[in-house]
């Protein structure tokens, strides 16, 4: 049995356009579930419910850094300024809501995912 404190690799598929031009609909990503995020990384996150209380899907977002007011929480952004939910919409998220960090794109253009915001 693997201890839960060791990051676990998983493959995830991008849905939506909020991370364009960095990532595109259908891209396959290698992620590490349970890895510690850092400023600039792309991560798989659990967003808070919408205004009506409905759950949002698990999302891929850029961690821009700690919340400027509450430093233990993370501030999120999308790389596409015209699409997606950001911390300006939902506020910062708790560390437990960062599920995984993105290591690399596996398909269709294999390679490292930039830690620089490209939007």
N, CA, C and O atoms as a MOPAC input file, in Angstrom:
PM7 MOZYME 1SCF
protein

 N      0.83800 1    -1.18200 1     0.00000 1
 C      0.00000 1     0.00000 1     0.00000 1
 C      0.88400 1     1.24600 1     0.00000 1
 O      1.85400 1     1.32200 1     0.75500 1
 N      0.55000 1     2.22300 1    -0.84600 1
 C      1.31900 1     3.45700 1    -0.97000 1
 C      0.78300 1     4.48500 1     0.02100 1
 O     -0.42100 1     4.74100 1     0.04600 1
 N      1.65900 1     5.08300 1     0.84200 1
 C      1.18400 1     6.13000 1     1.76100 1
 C      0.57500 1     7.28900 1     0.99200 1
 O      1.03500 1     7.61800 1    -0.10100 1
 N     -0.46500 1     7.91700 1     1.55900 1
 C     -1.16900 1     8.98600 1     0.85900 1
 C     -0.33300 1    10.25500 1     0.72800 1
 O     -0.69400 1    11.13900 1    -0.05000 1
 N      0.77700 1    10.37500 1     1.46800 1
 C      1.58700 1    11.58500 1     1.38800 1
 C      2.52900 1    11.58500 1     0.18100 1
 O      3.17100 1    12.59800 1    -0.09800 1
 N      2.61600 1    10.48300 1    -0.52300 1
 C      3.45500 1    10.40900 1    -1.72200 1
 C      2.60000 1    10.79300 1    -2.93200 1
 O      1.56300 1    10.17300 1    -3.17100 1
 N      3.02500 1    11.82000 1    -3.70900 1
 C      2.24200 1    12.19800 1    -4.89600 1
 C      2.05900 1    11.03000 1    -5.85000 1
 O      2.97900 1    10.24300 1    -6.07200 1
 N      0.84600 1    10.92500 1    -6.41800 1
 C      0.50700 1     9.81800 1    -7.31200 1
 C      0.26700 1    10.33600 1    -8.72400 1
 O     -0.48900 1    11.29000 1    -8.90700 1
 N      0.89800 1     9.72300 1    -9.72800 1
 C      0.68200 1    10.18100 1   -11.10300 1
 C     -0.68700 1     9.75900 1   -11.63300 1
 O     -1.17900 1     8.67200 1   -11.33200 1
 N     -1.28300 1    10.63500 1   -12.42000 1
 C     -2.54400 1    10.35100 1   -13.12000 1
 C     -2.54500 1    11.14600 1   -14.41300 1
 O     -1.88600 1    12.17900 1   -14.53000 1
 N     -3.29200 1    10.64800 1   -15.37100 1
 C     -3.47500 1    11.35800 1   -16.63000 1
 C     -4.86100 1    12.00300 1   -16.59600 1
 O     -5.84600 1    11.36000 1   -16.23400 1
 N     -4.92300 1    13.27900 1   -16.97900 1
 C     -6.20900 1    13.98200 1   -17.06300 1
 C     -6.34200 1    14.61600 1   -18.44100 1
 O     -5.34700 1    14.90200 1   -19.10800 1
 N     -7.58400 1    14.82900 1   -18.85400 1
 C     -7.88000 1    15.45800 1   -20.14600 1
 C     -8.44200 1    16.85000 1   -19.90600 1
 O     -9.30200 1    17.04200 1   -19.04700 1
 N     -7.95000 1    17.82100 1   -20.67200 1
 C     -8.42200 1    19.20600 1   -20.56800 1
 C     -9.79300 1    19.32100 1   -21.22200 1
 O    -10.02000 1    18.80900 1   -22.31900 1
 N    -10.70100 1    20.00100 1   -20.53000 1
 C    -12.02500 1    20.31600 1   -21.07200 1
 C    -12.16500 1    21.83800 1   -21.02100 1
 O    -11.89300 1    22.45100 1   -19.98900 1
 N    -12.57700 1    22.43500 1   -22.10600 1
 C    -12.79800 1    23.87400 1   -22.13200 1
 C    -11.60800 1    24.65200 1   -22.66200 1
 O    -10.57500 1    24.08700 1   -23.02100 1
 N    -11.78600 1    25.98300 1   -22.69900 1
 C    -10.79400 1    26.85200 1   -23.33200 1
 C    -10.13600 1    27.82500 1   -22.36600 1
 O     -9.42600 1    28.72700 1   -22.81000 1
 N    -10.34300 1    27.67600 1   -21.06300 1
 C     -9.84900 1    28.68300 1   -20.12300 1
 C     -8.32800 1    28.73900 1   -20.02600 1
 O     -7.78600 1    29.73900 1   -19.55600 1
 N     -7.62800 1    27.69800 1   -20.45500 1
 C     -6.16700 1    27.69600 1   -20.35200 1
 C     -5.47300 1    27.90700 1   -21.69800 1
 O     -4.25600 1    27.74600 1   -21.79500 1
 N     -6.23800 1    28.26900 1   -22.74400 1
 C     -5.60100 1    28.60500 1   -24.02500 1
 C     -4.82300 1    29.90800 1   -23.86700 1
 O     -5.29700 1    30.79200 1   -23.15300 1
 N     -3.70300 1    30.07300 1   -24.46700 1
 C     -3.06600 1    29.22900 1   -25.47800 1
 C     -2.14400 1    28.15000 1   -24.90500 1
 O     -1.55500 1    27.38400 1   -25.66700 1
 N     -2.01000 1    28.07700 1   -23.58000 1
 C     -1.10100 1    27.08400 1   -22.98500 1
 C     -1.59700 1    25.67100 1   -23.19900 1
 O     -0.83500 1    24.80000 1   -23.61900 1
 N     -2.86700 1    25.43300 1   -22.91600 1
 C     -3.48900 1    24.11100 1   -23.04800 1
 C     -4.75800 1    24.24400 1   -23.86800 1
 O     -5.39400 1    25.29900 1   -23.89100 1
 N     -5.12100 1    23.15300 1   -24.54700 1
 C     -6.29200 1    23.16900 1   -25.41700 1
 C     -7.21700 1    22.01300 1   -25.08900 1
 O     -6.79900 1    21.00500 1   -24.52000 1
 N     -8.48600 1    22.17600 1   -25.45800 1
 C     -9.48300 1    21.11900 1   -25.31100 1
 C     -8.90900 1    19.80200 1   -25.82400 1
 O     -8.39600 1    19.73900 1   -26.94100 1
 N     -8.99400 1    18.75500 1   -25.01000 1
 C     -8.54000 1    17.43000 1   -25.41100 1
 C     -7.09900 1    17.09900 1   -25.06400 1
 O     -6.71700 1    15.93100 1   -25.12900 1
 N     -6.28400 1    18.08400 1   -24.69600 1
 C     -4.90100 1    17.78300 1   -24.30300 1
 C     -4.89400 1    16.76800 1   -23.15300 1
 O     -5.71600 1    16.84200 1   -22.23900 1
 N     -3.96500 1    15.83300 1   -23.21700 1
 C     -3.76200 1    14.88200 1   -22.12200 1
 C     -2.58200 1    15.35500 1   -21.28900 1
 O     -1.51800 1    15.66200 1   -21.82600 1
 N     -2.77200 1    15.41200 1   -19.97000 1
 C     -1.75100 1    15.92400 1   -19.06000 1
 C     -1.31500 1    14.86800 1   -18.06700 1
 O     -2.13100 1    14.09500 1   -17.56500 1
 N     -0.03200 1    14.84100 1   -17.79000 1
 C      0.49900 1    14.02900 1   -16.70000 1
 C      0.44800 1    14.89700 1   -15.45400 1
 O      1.00800 1    15.99400 1   -15.44000 1
 N     -0.21400 1    14.42200 1   -14.41000 1
 C     -0.35700 1    15.18700 1   -13.17800 1
 C      0.16700 1    14.38000 1   -11.99800 1
 O      0.26800 1    13.15500 1   -12.05900 1
 N      0.49600 1    15.08100 1   -10.93400 1
 C      0.87900 1    14.44700 1    -9.67400 1
 C     -0.14100 1    14.84800 1    -8.61500 1
 O     -0.15800 1    15.98800 1    -8.15000 1
 N     -0.98900 1    13.89300 1    -8.24100 1
 C     -2.02200 1    14.12800 1    -7.22900 1
 C     -1.37200 1    14.10100 1    -5.85700 1
 O     -0.67200 1    13.15600 1    -5.49400 1
 N     -1.62300 1    15.16300 1    -5.10900 1
 C     -1.04000 1    15.27700 1    -3.77700 1
 C      0.27100 1    16.04000 1    -3.75900 1
 O      0.85800 1    16.21200 1    -2.69000 1
 N      0.75600 1    16.50800 1    -4.91700 1
 C      2.00000 1    17.28800 1    -4.95900 1
 C      1.72700 1    18.69900 1    -4.46500 1
 O      0.61700 1    19.21100 1    -4.61400 1
 N      2.72500 1    19.31900 1    -3.88500 1
 C      2.57700 1    20.68300 1    -3.37900 1
 C      2.64700 1    21.68800 1    -4.52700 1
 O      3.57100 1    21.63700 1    -5.33900 1
 N      1.67500 1    22.60100 1    -4.59800 1
 C      1.70800 1    23.61400 1    -5.65500 1
 C      2.74200 1    24.69100 1    -5.35100 1
 O      3.20200 1    24.84100 1    -4.21900 1
 N      3.09300 1    25.43300 1    -6.39400 1
 C      3.98400 1    26.58000 1    -6.22800 1
 C      3.50800 1    27.67500 1    -7.18800 1
 O      2.76600 1    27.41000 1    -8.13400 1
 N      3.93800 1    28.87900 1    -6.93200 1
 C      3.54000 1    30.02500 1    -7.75500 1
 C      3.84800 1    29.74800 1    -9.23400 1
 O      4.94900 1    29.32400 1    -9.58500 1
 N      2.86100 1    29.99500 1   -10.07900 1
 C      3.03600 1    29.84600 1   -11.52000 1
 C      2.69100 1    28.48200 1   -12.07100 1
 O      2.54900 1    28.33200 1   -13.28500 1
 N      2.54900 1    27.47300 1   -11.21200 1
 C      2.28300 1    26.13200 1   -11.73700 1
 C      0.84600 1    26.02200 1   -12.22500 1
 O     -0.02200 1    26.79800 1   -11.82600 1
 N      0.61200 1    25.05000 1   -13.08900 1
 C     -0.73100 1    24.71100 1   -13.52600 1
 C     -1.17700 1    23.55100 1   -12.66100 1
 O     -0.41100 1    22.62000 1   -12.41400 1
 N     -2.41600 1    23.60600 1   -12.20100 1
 C     -2.89000 1    22.61900 1   -11.23800 1
 C     -4.31400 1    22.17900 1   -11.54800 1
 O     -5.06500 1    22.87300 1   -12.23400 1
 N     -4.66400 1    21.01600 1   -11.02900 1
 C     -6.03000 1    20.51200 1   -11.05500 1
 C     -6.64100 1    20.92500 1    -9.71900 1
 O     -6.11200 1    20.58800 1    -8.65900 1
 N     -7.75900 1    21.65600 1    -9.77100 1
 C     -8.32900 1    22.23400 1    -8.55400 1
 C     -9.82800 1    21.95500 1    -8.44400 1
 O    -10.52000 1    21.72000 1    -9.43500 1
 N    -10.28500 1    21.99000 1    -7.22100 1
 C    -11.71900 1    21.91100 1    -6.94000 1
 C    -12.17900 1    23.32900 1    -6.63700 1
 O    -11.74900 1    23.92600 1    -5.65000 1
 N    -13.05500 1    23.87400 1    -7.48500 1
 C    -13.56000 1    25.23200 1    -7.30500 1
 C    -14.76100 1    25.23100 1    -6.36400 1
 O    -15.46600 1    24.22800 1    -6.25600 1
 N    -14.99400 1    26.35700 1    -5.68200 1
 C    -16.18600 1    26.45200 1    -4.83200 1
 C    -17.46400 1    26.37300 1    -5.66600 1
 O    -17.42800 1    26.60000 1    -6.87600 1
 N    -18.58900 1    26.05300 1    -5.03200 1
 C    -19.87400 1    26.02000 1    -5.75900 1
 C    -20.19500 1    27.37000 1    -6.39000 1
 O    -19.69300 1    28.40800 1    -5.95800 1
 N    -21.04400 1    27.33800 1    -7.42700 1
 C    -21.45600 1    28.58800 1    -8.06500 1
 C    -22.44600 1    29.33200 1    -7.15800 1
 O    -22.76600 1    28.86300 1    -6.06600 1
 N    -22.92600 1    30.48900 1    -7.61700 1
 C    -23.81400 1    31.34100 1    -6.79000 1
 C    -25.10100 1    30.63200 1    -6.38200 1
 O    -25.67800 1    30.94200 1    -5.33900 1
 N    -25.55100 1    29.68500 1    -7.19600 1
 C    -26.76900 1    28.93000 1    -6.88200 1
 C    -26.48800 1    27.73800 1    -5.97600 1
 O    -27.41000 1    27.02300 1    -5.58500 1
 N    -25.21200 1    27.52200 1    -5.64100 1
 C    -24.85000 1    26.40200 1    -4.77500 1
 C    -24.53800 1    25.11400 1    -5.51200 1
 O    -24.27600 1    24.08700 1    -4.88400 1
 N    -24.56300 1    25.15600 1    -6.84400 1
 C    -24.27200 1    23.94800 1    -7.62900 1
 C    -22.76600 1    23.71500 1    -7.69400 1
 O    -21.97900 1    24.65600 1    -7.80000 1
 N    -22.38200 1    22.44200 1    -7.62900 1
 C    -20.96900 1    22.08900 1    -7.73500 1
 C    -20.43100 1    22.44800 1    -9.10800 1
 O    -21.13600 1    22.35900 1   -10.11300 1
 N    -19.17400 1    22.85300 1    -9.13400 1
 C    -18.46800 1    23.11400 1   -10.39000 1
 C    -17.60700 1    21.88900 1   -10.69700 1
 O    -17.24400 1    21.14700 1    -9.78500 1
 N    -17.27600 1    21.66900 1   -11.97800 1
 C    -16.39800 1    20.52900 1   -12.29700 1
 C    -14.97500 1    20.78000 1   -11.79800 1
 O    -14.56100 1    21.92400 1   -11.61200 1
 N    -14.25000 1    19.71300 1   -11.58900 1
 C    -12.82000 1    19.83200 1   -11.29400 1
 C    -12.19800 1    20.54000 1   -12.48900 1
 O    -12.53700 1    20.23800 1   -13.63400 1
 N    -11.29000 1    21.48100 1   -12.23200 1
 C    -10.78200 1    22.35500 1   -13.29200 1
 C     -9.26700 1    22.39800 1   -13.31600 1
 O     -8.60300 1    22.08700 1   -12.32700 1
 N     -8.73000 1    22.79100 1   -14.46600 1
 C     -7.29600 1    23.04500 1   -14.60600 1
 C     -7.12200 1    24.55800 1   -14.60600 1
 O     -7.71200 1    25.25700 1   -15.43000 1
 N     -6.30700 1    25.06300 1   -13.67300 1
 C     -6.08500 1    26.49800 1   -13.50700 1
 C     -4.62200 1    26.76500 1   -13.20100 1
 O     -3.86800 1    25.86100 1   -12.84100 1
 N     -4.23500 1    28.02500 1   -13.35200 1
 C     -2.88500 1    28.43300 1   -12.98300 1
 C     -2.91600 1    28.98300 1   -11.55700 1
 O     -3.77500 1    29.79600 1   -11.21600 1
 N     -1.97300 1    28.53300 1   -10.73000 1
 C     -1.80700 1    29.05200 1    -9.38000 1
 C     -0.91900 1    30.29500 1    -9.51000 1
 O      0.26300 1    30.18000 1    -9.83400 1
 N     -1.48000 1    31.47000 1    -9.26200 1
 C     -0.67600 1    32.68200 1    -9.43700 1
 C      0.09600 1    33.04200 1    -8.17700 1
 O      1.03500 1    33.83600 1    -8.22900 1
 N     -0.29200 1    32.46500 1    -7.05200 1
 C      0.42600 1    32.71000 1    -5.80800 1
 C     -0.50000 1    32.64000 1    -4.62700 1
 O     -1.68300 1    32.33300 1    -4.76900 1
 N      0.04200 1    32.92500 1    -3.44500 1
 C     -0.82200 1    32.92500 1    -2.26600 1
 C     -1.78600 1    34.11100 1    -2.29300 1
 O     -1.49200 1    35.15500 1    -2.87400 1
 N     -2.93300 1    33.93000 1    -1.65700 1
 C     -3.90700 1    35.01000 1    -1.51000 1
 C     -3.21600 1    36.17200 1    -0.79100 1
 O     -2.59300 1    35.96000 1     0.24900 1
 N     -3.31500 1    37.40500 1    -1.32700 1
 C     -2.62200 1    38.53300 1    -0.70900 1
 C     -3.11900 1    38.87000 1     0.70000 1
 O     -2.39100 1    39.48800 1     1.47700 1
 N     -4.33700 1    38.47500 1     1.03400 1
 C     -4.88700 1    38.75700 1     2.35700 1
 C     -4.71600 1    37.56800 1     3.29400 1
 O     -4.30900 1    37.72700 1     4.44400 1
 N     -5.02700 1    36.38100 1     2.79600 1
 C     -4.94200 1    35.16300 1     3.59700 1
 C     -3.91000 1    34.23600 1     2.94900 1
 O     -4.25000 1    33.40500 1     2.10700 1
 N     -2.65800 1    34.38900 1     3.35100 1
 C     -1.52100 1    33.72700 1     2.71300 1
 C     -1.52900 1    32.21700 1     2.68800 1
 O     -0.73400 1    31.61900 1     1.96400 1
 N     -2.40300 1    31.57100 1     3.45700 1
 C     -2.45500 1    30.10700 1     3.44300 1
 C     -3.32200 1    29.58100 1     2.30200 1
 O     -3.35000 1    28.37600 1     2.05400 1
 N     -4.03000 1    30.47400 1     1.60400 1
 C     -4.90600 1    30.08300 1     0.49800 1
 C     -4.24700 1    30.44300 1    -0.83500 1
 O     -3.32600 1    31.25800 1    -0.87800 1
 N     -4.72800 1    29.82700 1    -1.93100 1
 C     -4.14600 1    30.03100 1    -3.25900 1
 C     -5.05200 1    30.87100 1    -4.14500 1
 O     -6.27500 1    30.73600 1    -4.11600 1
 N     -4.42600 1    31.74400 1    -4.93600 1
 C     -5.11500 1    32.58400 1    -5.91300 1
 C     -4.99500 1    31.91500 1    -7.27200 1
 O     -3.91000 1    31.46700 1    -7.64000 1
 N     -6.09300 1    31.83700 1    -8.02900 1
 C     -6.14700 1    31.12700 1    -9.31300 1
 C     -6.40500 1    32.07500 1   -10.46700 1
 O     -7.01900 1    33.13000 1   -10.30200 1
 N     -5.92400 1    31.68000 1   -11.64600 1
 C     -6.21100 1    32.43400 1   -12.85800 1
 C     -6.35400 1    31.45300 1   -14.00600 1
 O     -5.95000 1    30.29500 1   -13.90900 1
 N     -6.93700 1    31.93600 1   -15.09500 1
 C     -6.95600 1    31.17500 1   -16.34300 1
 C     -6.01100 1    31.90100 1   -17.29200 1
 O     -5.78000 1    33.10000 1   -17.13000 1
 N     -5.46200 1    31.20000 1   -18.27600 1
 C     -4.55000 1    31.83700 1   -19.22900 1
 C     -5.30900 1    32.56700 1   -20.33000 1
 O     -4.73000 1    33.38500 1   -21.04500 1
 N     -6.58900 1    32.27900 1   -20.47000 1
 C     -7.42200 1    32.90700 1   -21.48500 1
 C     -8.30100 1    33.95300 1   -20.79000 1
 O     -9.22400 1    33.58200 1   -20.06500 1
 N     -8.04000 1    35.23900 1   -20.99000 1
 C     -8.80000 1    36.26800 1   -20.27800 1
 C    -10.28500 1    36.31200 1   -20.65100 1
 O    -11.07600 1    36.93100 1   -19.93900 1
 N    -10.67300 1    35.67000 1   -21.75100 1
 C    -12.07700 1    35.67900 1   -22.18000 1
 C    -12.86700 1    34.46900 1   -21.70600 1
 O    -14.08000 1    34.41300 1   -21.90900 1
 N    -12.21000 1    33.50400 1   -21.08300 1
 C    -12.88100 1    32.25000 1   -20.69800 1
 C    -12.49000 1    31.84500 1   -19.28300 1
 O    -11.40200 1    32.16900 1   -18.80700 1
 N    -13.36900 1    31.15100 1   -18.64000 1
 C    -13.03300 1    30.47500 1   -17.39600 1
 C    -13.27000 1    31.26500 1   -16.12800 1
 O    -13.42300 1    32.48600 1   -16.13600 1
 N    -13.29300 1    30.52300 1   -15.04500 1
 C    -13.49400 1    31.04000 1   -13.70400 1
 C    -12.13200 1    31.27500 1   -13.06700 1
 O    -11.22900 1    30.44600 1   -13.18700 1
 N    -11.98800 1    32.42300 1   -12.38300 1
 C    -10.73800 1    32.74100 1   -11.70000 1
 C    -11.05000 1    33.12400 1   -10.25400 1
 O    -12.21200 1    33.14600 1    -9.84900 1
 N    -10.01600 1    33.42200 1    -9.48800 1
 C    -10.22900 1    33.87300 1    -8.10900 1
 C    -10.94400 1    35.21000 1    -8.05100 1
 O    -11.53200 1    35.54400 1    -7.02300 1
 N    -10.91100 1    35.98400 1    -9.12900 1
 C    -11.70800 1    37.20800 1    -9.15500 1
 C    -13.19400 1    36.87700 1    -9.10900 1
 O    -14.00000 1    37.69300 1    -8.66000 1
 N    -13.56200 1    35.67800 1    -9.57400 1
 C    -14.96200 1    35.23300 1    -9.56200 1
 C    -15.34200 1    34.50200 1    -8.27900 1
 O    -16.44200 1    34.69000 1    -7.75900 1
 N    -14.43600 1    33.66700 1    -7.76600 1
 C    -14.79200 1    32.77100 1    -6.65900 1
 C    -13.94200 1    32.95300 1    -5.40900 1
 O    -14.16100 1    32.26600 1    -4.41100 1
 N    -12.98200 1    33.86200 1    -5.44600 1
 C    -12.08200 1    34.02000 1    -4.30900 1
 C    -10.95900 1    32.99600 1    -4.35000 1
 O    -10.85800 1    32.21000 1    -5.29200 1
 N    -10.13200 1    33.01000 1    -3.34500 1
 C     -9.01800 1    32.06600 1    -3.27900 1
 C     -9.52600 1    30.70000 1    -2.82000 1
 O    -10.65100 1    30.57300 1    -2.33800 1
 N     -8.68400 1    29.68700 1    -2.97500 1
 C     -9.09000 1    28.33900 1    -2.56200 1
 C     -8.15400 1    27.82000 1    -1.47400 1
 O     -6.99800 1    28.23200 1    -1.36900 1
 N     -8.68200 1    26.91700 1    -0.68100 1
 C     -7.92100 1    26.29700 1     0.39900 1
 C     -6.87500 1    25.34400 1    -0.17900 1
 O     -7.06400 1    24.82000 1    -1.27700 1
 N     -5.78500 1    25.11100 1     0.53700 1
 C     -4.76000 1    24.17700 1     0.05300 1
 C     -5.31800 1    22.79700 1    -0.29500 1
 O     -4.83800 1    22.16900 1    -1.23800 1
 N     -6.31100 1    22.31400 1     0.43600 1
 C     -6.89500 1    20.99500 1     0.15100 1
 C     -7.66300 1    20.96200 1    -1.16400 1
 O     -7.93700 1    19.88400 1    -1.69200 1
 N     -8.01200 1    22.12800 1    -1.69900 1
 C     -8.71700 1    22.17800 1    -2.98100 1
 C     -7.77400 1    22.12900 1    -4.18100 1
 O     -8.23000 1    22.05200 1    -5.32200 1
 N     -6.47000 1    22.17400 1    -3.93700 1
 C     -5.48800 1    21.93200 1    -5.00200 1
 C     -5.23900 1    20.43100 1    -4.99800 1
 O     -4.55700 1    19.90900 1    -4.11600 1
 N     -5.79300 1    19.74400 1    -5.98500 1
 C     -5.76500 1    18.28700 1    -6.01200 1
 C     -4.48300 1    17.73200 1    -6.60600 1
 O     -3.97800 1    16.70700 1    -6.14900 1
 N     -3.94900 1    18.40700 1    -7.63100 1
 C     -2.77800 1    17.89000 1    -8.34400 1
 C     -2.05800 1    19.03200 1    -9.03900 1
 O     -2.64100 1    20.08300 1    -9.30400 1
 N     -0.79400 1    18.81200 1    -9.32700 1
 C     -0.05100 1    19.75300 1   -10.16100 1
 C      0.23100 1    19.08200 1   -11.50200 1
 O      0.38500 1    17.86400 1   -11.58500 1
 N      0.29300 1    19.90000 1   -12.54300 1
 C      0.53900 1    19.38400 1   -13.89500 1
 C      2.04000 1    19.31200 1   -14.12400 1
 O      2.76100 1    20.28900 1   -13.92500 1
 N      2.49600 1    18.14700 1   -14.54400 1
 C      3.91600 1    17.91900 1   -14.80600 1
 C      4.24100 1    18.18800 1   -16.27100 1
 O      5.23100 1    18.85100 1   -16.58100 1
 N      3.40100 1    17.66800 1   -17.17700 1
 C      3.69600 1    17.78400 1   -18.61000 1
 C      2.44600 1    17.49100 1   -19.43100 1
 O      1.50100 1    16.86600 1   -18.95000 1
 N      2.45900 1    17.95000 1   -20.66700 1
 C      1.44600 1    17.55800 1   -21.64100 1
 C      1.95700 1    16.29500 1   -22.31100 1
 O      3.10600 1    16.23800 1   -22.74900 1
 N      1.10400 1    15.28600 1   -22.39000 1
 C      1.47900 1    14.02100 1   -23.02700 1
 C      1.05700 1    13.95300 1   -24.48400 1
 O      1.74000 1    13.34300 1   -25.30700 1
 N     -0.09000 1    14.59200 1   -24.80700 1
 C     -0.63700 1    14.51400 1   -26.15800 1
 C     -1.48800 1    15.73600 1   -26.39200 1
 O     -2.14600 1    16.16300 1   -25.44400 1
 N     -1.54100 1    16.33100 1   -27.54200 1
 C     -0.93000 1    15.93400 1   -28.79700 1
 C      0.46300 1    16.52400 1   -29.01300 1
 O      1.16100 1    16.10400 1   -29.93500 1
 N      0.88200 1    17.47700 1   -28.19800 1
 C      2.21000 1    18.07300 1   -28.32900 1
 C      2.96900 1    17.82500 1   -27.03600 1
 O      2.96200 1    18.68100 1   -26.15200 1
 N      3.62400 1    16.67600 1   -26.90100 1
 C      4.29900 1    16.36500 1   -25.64000 1
 C      5.30000 1    17.44500 1   -25.25400 1
 O      6.00400 1    17.99900 1   -26.09800 1
 N      5.34400 1    17.72900 1   -23.96100 1
 C      6.31900 1    18.68700 1   -23.46900 1
 C      5.93100 1    19.26600 1   -22.13000 1
 O      4.84400 1    19.02300 1   -21.60400 1
 N      6.84200 1    20.02800 1   -21.60400 1
 C      6.64100 1    20.68100 1   -20.31400 1
 C      5.59300 1    21.79200 1   -20.45000 1
 O      5.51500 1    22.45900 1   -21.48100 1
 N      4.80300 1    21.97800 1   -19.41200 1
 C      3.80800 1    23.05100 1   -19.38000 1
 C      4.45400 1    24.24500 1   -18.68500 1
 O      4.99100 1    24.11600 1   -17.58500 1
 N      4.39800 1    25.39100 1   -19.32400 1
 C      5.05300 1    26.60300 1   -18.83100 1
 C      4.54200 1    27.01900 1   -17.45800 1
 O      3.35500 1    26.88800 1   -17.16000 1
 N      5.44300 1    27.51900 1   -16.63300 1
 C      5.04900 1    28.08900 1   -15.34300 1
 C      4.82400 1    29.58100 1   -15.47100 1
 O      4.59900 1    30.26100 1   -14.46900 1
 N      4.88100 1    30.10100 1   -16.68800 1
 C      4.63100 1    31.52000 1   -16.92800 1
 C      3.24200 1    31.69000 1   -17.50900 1
 O      2.82300 1    30.94000 1   -18.39100 1
 N      2.54200 1    32.67800 1   -17.00800 1
 C      1.20800 1    32.99300 1   -17.51300 1
 C      1.35000 1    33.49700 1   -18.94000 1
 O      2.12200 1    34.41600 1   -19.21500 1
 N      0.59000 1    32.87700 1   -19.85000 1
 C      0.72000 1    33.22900 1   -21.26100 1
 C     -0.47700 1    33.97900 1   -21.79300 1
 O     -0.52000 1    34.29600 1   -22.98200 1
 N     -1.45900 1    34.27500 1   -20.94600 1
 C     -2.68600 1    34.94100 1   -21.40400 1
 C     -2.55100 1    36.43000 1   -21.49200 1
 O     -3.50400 1    37.11500 1   -21.86300 1

